[in-house]
GROMACS .gro file of C-alpha atoms in nm:
model
  212
    1UNK     CA    1   6.265   3.532  -1.942
    2UNK     CA    2   6.112   3.815  -2.143
    3UNK     CA    3   6.260   4.163  -2.134
    4UNK     CA    4   6.038   4.451  -2.244
    5UNK     CA    5   6.179   4.785  -2.346
    6UNK     CA    6   5.968   5.100  -2.349
    7UNK     CA    7   6.115   5.449  -2.361
    8UNK     CA    8   5.937   5.606  -2.064
    9UNK     CA    9   6.081   5.894  -1.868
   10UNK     CA   10   6.051   5.870  -1.492
   11UNK     CA   11   5.862   6.199  -1.458
   12UNK     CA   12   5.607   6.125  -1.731
   13UNK     CA   13   5.283   6.143  -1.535
   14UNK     CA   14   5.076   5.943  -1.784
   15UNK     CA   15   5.283   5.635  -1.707
   16UNK     CA   16   5.343   5.685  -1.335
   17UNK     CA   17   5.029   5.501  -1.227
   18UNK     CA   18   5.094   5.212  -1.467
   19UNK     CA   19   5.455   5.187  -1.350
   20UNK     CA   20   5.355   5.181  -0.984
   21UNK     CA   21   5.094   4.915  -1.053
   22UNK     CA   22   5.346   4.699  -1.239
   23UNK     CA   23   5.595   4.743  -0.958
   24UNK     CA   24   5.334   4.655  -0.696
   25UNK     CA   25   5.204   4.348  -0.879
   26UNK     CA   26   5.523   4.197  -1.022
   27UNK     CA   27   5.841   4.326  -0.856
   28UNK     CA   28   5.822   4.063  -0.581
   29UNK     CA   29   5.778   3.779  -0.829
   30UNK     CA   30   6.074   3.566  -0.925
   31UNK     CA   31   6.224   3.661  -1.261
   32UNK     CA   32   6.066   4.009  -1.277
   33UNK     CA   33   6.263   4.334  -1.267
   34UNK     CA   34   6.055   4.651  -1.304
   35UNK     CA   35   6.254   4.959  -1.408
   36UNK     CA   36   6.158   5.300  -1.544
   37UNK     CA   37   6.442   5.419  -1.766
   38UNK     CA   38   6.519   5.574  -2.101
   39UNK     CA   39   6.670   5.315  -2.334
   40UNK     CA   40   6.885   5.423  -2.630
   41UNK     CA   41   7.155   5.293  -2.861
   42UNK     CA   42   7.433   5.428  -2.642
   43UNK     CA   43   7.491   5.545  -2.288
   44UNK     CA   44   7.482   5.914  -2.204
   45UNK     CA   45   7.261   6.220  -2.205
   46UNK     CA   46   6.975   6.230  -2.453
   47UNK     CA   47   6.647   6.414  -2.512
   48UNK     CA   48   6.325   6.233  -2.430
   49UNK     CA   49   6.024   6.396  -2.598
   50UNK     CA   50   5.689   6.385  -2.420
   51UNK     CA   51   5.402   6.431  -2.666
   52UNK     CA   52   5.032   6.508  -2.651
   53UNK     CA   53   4.986   6.148  -2.763
   54UNK     CA   54   5.164   6.000  -2.462
   55UNK     CA   55   5.195   5.655  -2.616
   56UNK     CA   56   5.431   5.799  -2.882
   57UNK     CA   57   5.658   5.972  -2.629
   58UNK     CA   58   6.010   5.868  -2.726
   59UNK     CA   59   6.353   5.976  -2.845
   60UNK     CA   60   6.208   6.080  -3.181
   61UNK     CA   61   6.148   6.453  -3.236
   62UNK     CA   62   5.805   6.589  -3.324
   63UNK     CA   63   5.922   6.665  -3.679
   64UNK     CA   64   5.944   6.295  -3.754
   65UNK     CA   65   5.619   6.184  -3.595
   66UNK     CA   66   5.412   6.463  -3.747
   67UNK     CA   67   5.417   6.268  -4.074
   68UNK     CA   68   5.200   6.007  -3.904
   69UNK     CA   69   5.030   6.214  -3.634
   70UNK     CA   70   4.952   6.557  -3.791
   71UNK     CA   71   4.814   6.701  -3.466
   72UNK     CA   72   5.083   6.578  -3.231
   73UNK     CA   73   5.236   6.840  -2.999
   74UNK     CA   74   5.551   6.833  -2.790
   75UNK     CA   75   5.458   6.882  -2.424
   76UNK     CA   76   5.808   6.861  -2.281
   77UNK     CA   77   6.167   6.790  -2.382
   78UNK     CA   78   6.346   6.615  -2.098
   79UNK     CA   79   6.719   6.571  -2.069
   80UNK     CA   80   6.779   6.219  -1.944
   81UNK     CA   81   7.062   5.975  -1.892
   82UNK     CA   82   7.001   5.688  -2.132
   83UNK     CA   83   7.106   5.326  -2.085
   84UNK     CA   84   7.161   5.053  -2.341
   85UNK     CA   85   6.982   4.720  -2.328
   86UNK     CA   86   7.315   4.538  -2.294
   87UNK     CA   87   7.428   4.743  -1.996
   88UNK     CA   88   7.088   4.723  -1.830
   89UNK     CA   89   7.076   4.343  -1.861
   90UNK     CA   90   7.434   4.319  -1.736
   91UNK     CA   91   7.376   4.551  -1.440
   92UNK     CA   92   7.057   4.370  -1.332
   93UNK     CA   93   7.208   4.028  -1.406
   94UNK     CA   94   6.916   3.939  -1.630
   95UNK     CA   95   6.929   3.656  -1.883
   96UNK     CA   96   6.643   3.715  -2.125
   97UNK     CA   97   6.540   3.491  -2.413
   98UNK     CA   98   6.265   3.724  -2.543
   99UNK     CA   99   6.294   4.097  -2.610
  100UNK     CA  100   5.997   4.326  -2.681
  101UNK     CA  101   6.072   4.678  -2.806
  102UNK     CA  102   5.733   4.845  -2.800
  103UNK     CA  103   5.843   5.193  -2.906
  104UNK     CA  104   6.039   5.388  -3.167
  105UNK     CA  105   6.316   5.404  -3.278
  106UNK     CA  106   6.369   5.028  -3.246
  107UNK     CA  107   6.680   5.007  -3.461
  108UNK     CA  108   6.873   5.247  -3.240
  109UNK     CA  109   6.786   5.041  -2.932
  110UNK     CA  110   6.887   4.720  -3.107
  111UNK     CA  111   7.229   4.870  -3.174
  112UNK     CA  112   7.270   4.891  -2.797
  113UNK     CA  113   7.180   4.523  -2.759
  114UNK     CA  114   7.457   4.353  -2.957
  115UNK     CA  115   7.551   4.116  -2.676
  116UNK     CA  116   7.188   4.033  -2.598
  117UNK     CA  117   7.109   3.956  -2.961
  118UNK     CA  118   7.354   3.667  -2.956
  119UNK     CA  119   7.157   3.492  -2.681
  120UNK     CA  120   6.797   3.598  -2.752
  121UNK     CA  121   6.555   3.356  -2.921
  122UNK     CA  122   6.258   3.582  -2.998
  123UNK     CA  123   6.225   3.954  -3.077
  124UNK     CA  124   5.907   4.159  -3.106
  125UNK     CA  125   5.981   4.498  -3.256
  126UNK     CA  126   5.750   4.795  -3.315
  127UNK     CA  127   5.814   4.960  -3.649
  128UNK     CA  128   5.666   5.185  -3.914
  129UNK     CA  129   5.515   4.987  -4.201
  130UNK     CA  130   5.347   5.071  -4.530
  131UNK     CA  131   5.441   5.370  -4.746
  132UNK     CA  132   5.601   5.564  -4.461
  133UNK     CA  133   5.844   5.279  -4.403
  134UNK     CA  134   6.012   5.354  -4.736
  135UNK     CA  135   6.083   5.718  -4.649
  136UNK     CA  136   6.406   5.857  -4.506
  137UNK     CA  137   6.224   5.967  -4.190
  138UNK     CA  138   6.191   5.628  -4.019
  139UNK     CA  139   6.397   5.311  -3.995
  140UNK     CA  140   6.268   5.085  -4.268
  141UNK     CA  141   6.174   4.721  -4.225
  142UNK     CA  142   6.450   4.640  -4.472
  143UNK     CA  143   6.710   4.810  -4.250
  144UNK     CA  144   6.589   4.631  -3.938
  145UNK     CA  145   6.573   4.297  -4.124
  146UNK     CA  146   6.929   4.344  -4.251
  147UNK     CA  147   7.063   4.434  -3.907
  148UNK     CA  148   6.896   4.139  -3.736
  149UNK     CA  149   7.004   3.901  -4.011
  150UNK     CA  150   7.362   3.957  -3.894
  151UNK     CA  151   7.253   3.798  -3.565
  152UNK     CA  152   7.073   3.513  -3.744
  153UNK     CA  153   6.716   3.633  -3.691
  154UNK     CA  154   6.442   3.571  -3.946
  155UNK     CA  155   6.108   3.750  -3.956
  156UNK     CA  156   5.789   3.547  -3.903
  157UNK     CA  157   5.537   3.822  -3.974
  158UNK     CA  158   5.396   4.162  -3.879
  159UNK     CA  159   5.087   4.232  -3.670
  160UNK     CA  160   4.930   4.566  -3.769
  161UNK     CA  161   4.813   4.820  -3.514
  162UNK     CA  162   4.493   5.023  -3.532
  163UNK     CA  163   4.700   5.295  -3.694
  164UNK     CA  164   4.779   5.140  -4.035
  165UNK     CA  165   5.132   5.283  -4.043
  166UNK     CA  166   5.245   5.093  -3.731
  167UNK     CA  167   5.300   4.727  -3.666
  168UNK     CA  168   5.483   4.476  -3.448
  169UNK     CA  169   5.724   4.244  -3.628
  170UNK     CA  170   5.810   3.905  -3.479
  171UNK     CA  171   6.162   3.771  -3.533
  172UNK     CA  172   6.302   3.433  -3.432
  173UNK     CA  173   6.648   3.281  -3.450
  174UNK     CA  174   6.702   3.124  -3.792
  175UNK     CA  175   6.778   2.767  -3.685
  176UNK     CA  176   6.879   2.655  -4.036
  177UNK     CA  177   7.129   2.938  -4.068
  178UNK     CA  178   7.266   2.864  -3.721
  179UNK     CA  179   7.310   2.498  -3.822
  180UNK     CA  180   7.509   2.602  -4.130
  181UNK     CA  181   7.729   2.833  -3.921
  182UNK     CA  182   7.791   2.564  -3.658
  183UNK     CA  183   7.871   2.311  -3.930
  184UNK     CA  184   8.121   2.556  -4.083
  185UNK     CA  185   8.282   2.604  -3.742
  186UNK     CA  186   8.302   2.226  -3.695
  187UNK     CA  187   8.462   2.185  -4.038
  188UNK     CA  188   8.719   2.452  -3.953
  189UNK     CA  189   8.795   2.280  -3.623
  190UNK     CA  190   8.830   1.941  -3.796
  191UNK     CA  191   9.063   2.101  -4.049
  192UNK     CA  192   9.280   2.248  -3.774
  193UNK     CA  193   9.294   1.913  -3.592
  194UNK     CA  194   9.400   1.739  -3.916
  195UNK     CA  195   9.666   2.001  -3.990
  196UNK     CA  196   9.797   1.973  -3.635
  197UNK     CA  197   9.815   1.593  -3.660
  198UNK     CA  198   9.994   1.612  -3.996
  199UNK     CA  199  10.242   1.868  -3.859
  200UNK     CA  200  10.308   1.643  -3.558
  201UNK     CA  201  10.367   1.344  -3.785
  202UNK     CA  202  10.614   1.544  -3.998
  203UNK     CA  203  10.796   1.658  -3.685
  204UNK     CA  204  10.823   1.301  -3.554
  205UNK     CA  205  10.961   1.188  -3.889
  206UNK     CA  206  11.220   1.469  -3.891
  207UNK     CA  207  11.328   1.380  -3.538
  208UNK     CA  208  11.368   1.017  -3.638
  209UNK     CA  209  11.584   1.115  -3.937
  210UNK     CA  210  11.802   1.335  -3.715
  211UNK     CA  211  11.871   1.044  -3.479
  212UNK     CA  212  12.001   0.844  -3.769
   0.00000   0.00000   0.00000
């Protein structure tokens, strides 16, 4: 199953038609769950910013995006109740193997998906690339790489958008690293079994000596 996360507020008119069409075409199909929610790194109230460029509407304030979109204007600041990816998947009883985060800020959303990251196989993440990615304004590729490495993901590559500062990075589970981790776990288990057997043998010997 693929789970797609887009930060879209329910009252954002630009997306209402698309949402209704998705709901009409796919909600009845097995394995599909169509929701219109604001996704963040933690549960609770947050500000969703609706911009003149509706496709960049997100949790990011105008001050950050203006570096990449000089003419962008805030149309509305909406107070919304945000959900995390983990809680959404749990509530809807979804078991996804793919996750697509097609909006910014991806790293914050990933921090609300710690449980999901242990079971996902593939991630597609929208991020800022190029010179802007090295600034303090946006999450850098290095930061996202480092965070996902903790969950044994390796990057395959980045597909650039029409805007040269944006791209979609594809991550997959690092099978080799998983194999090393599983082998280490097995070695630890074998060690514990050996130590338990040795302790049992010592105990049997001591009991035999006591009987004498």
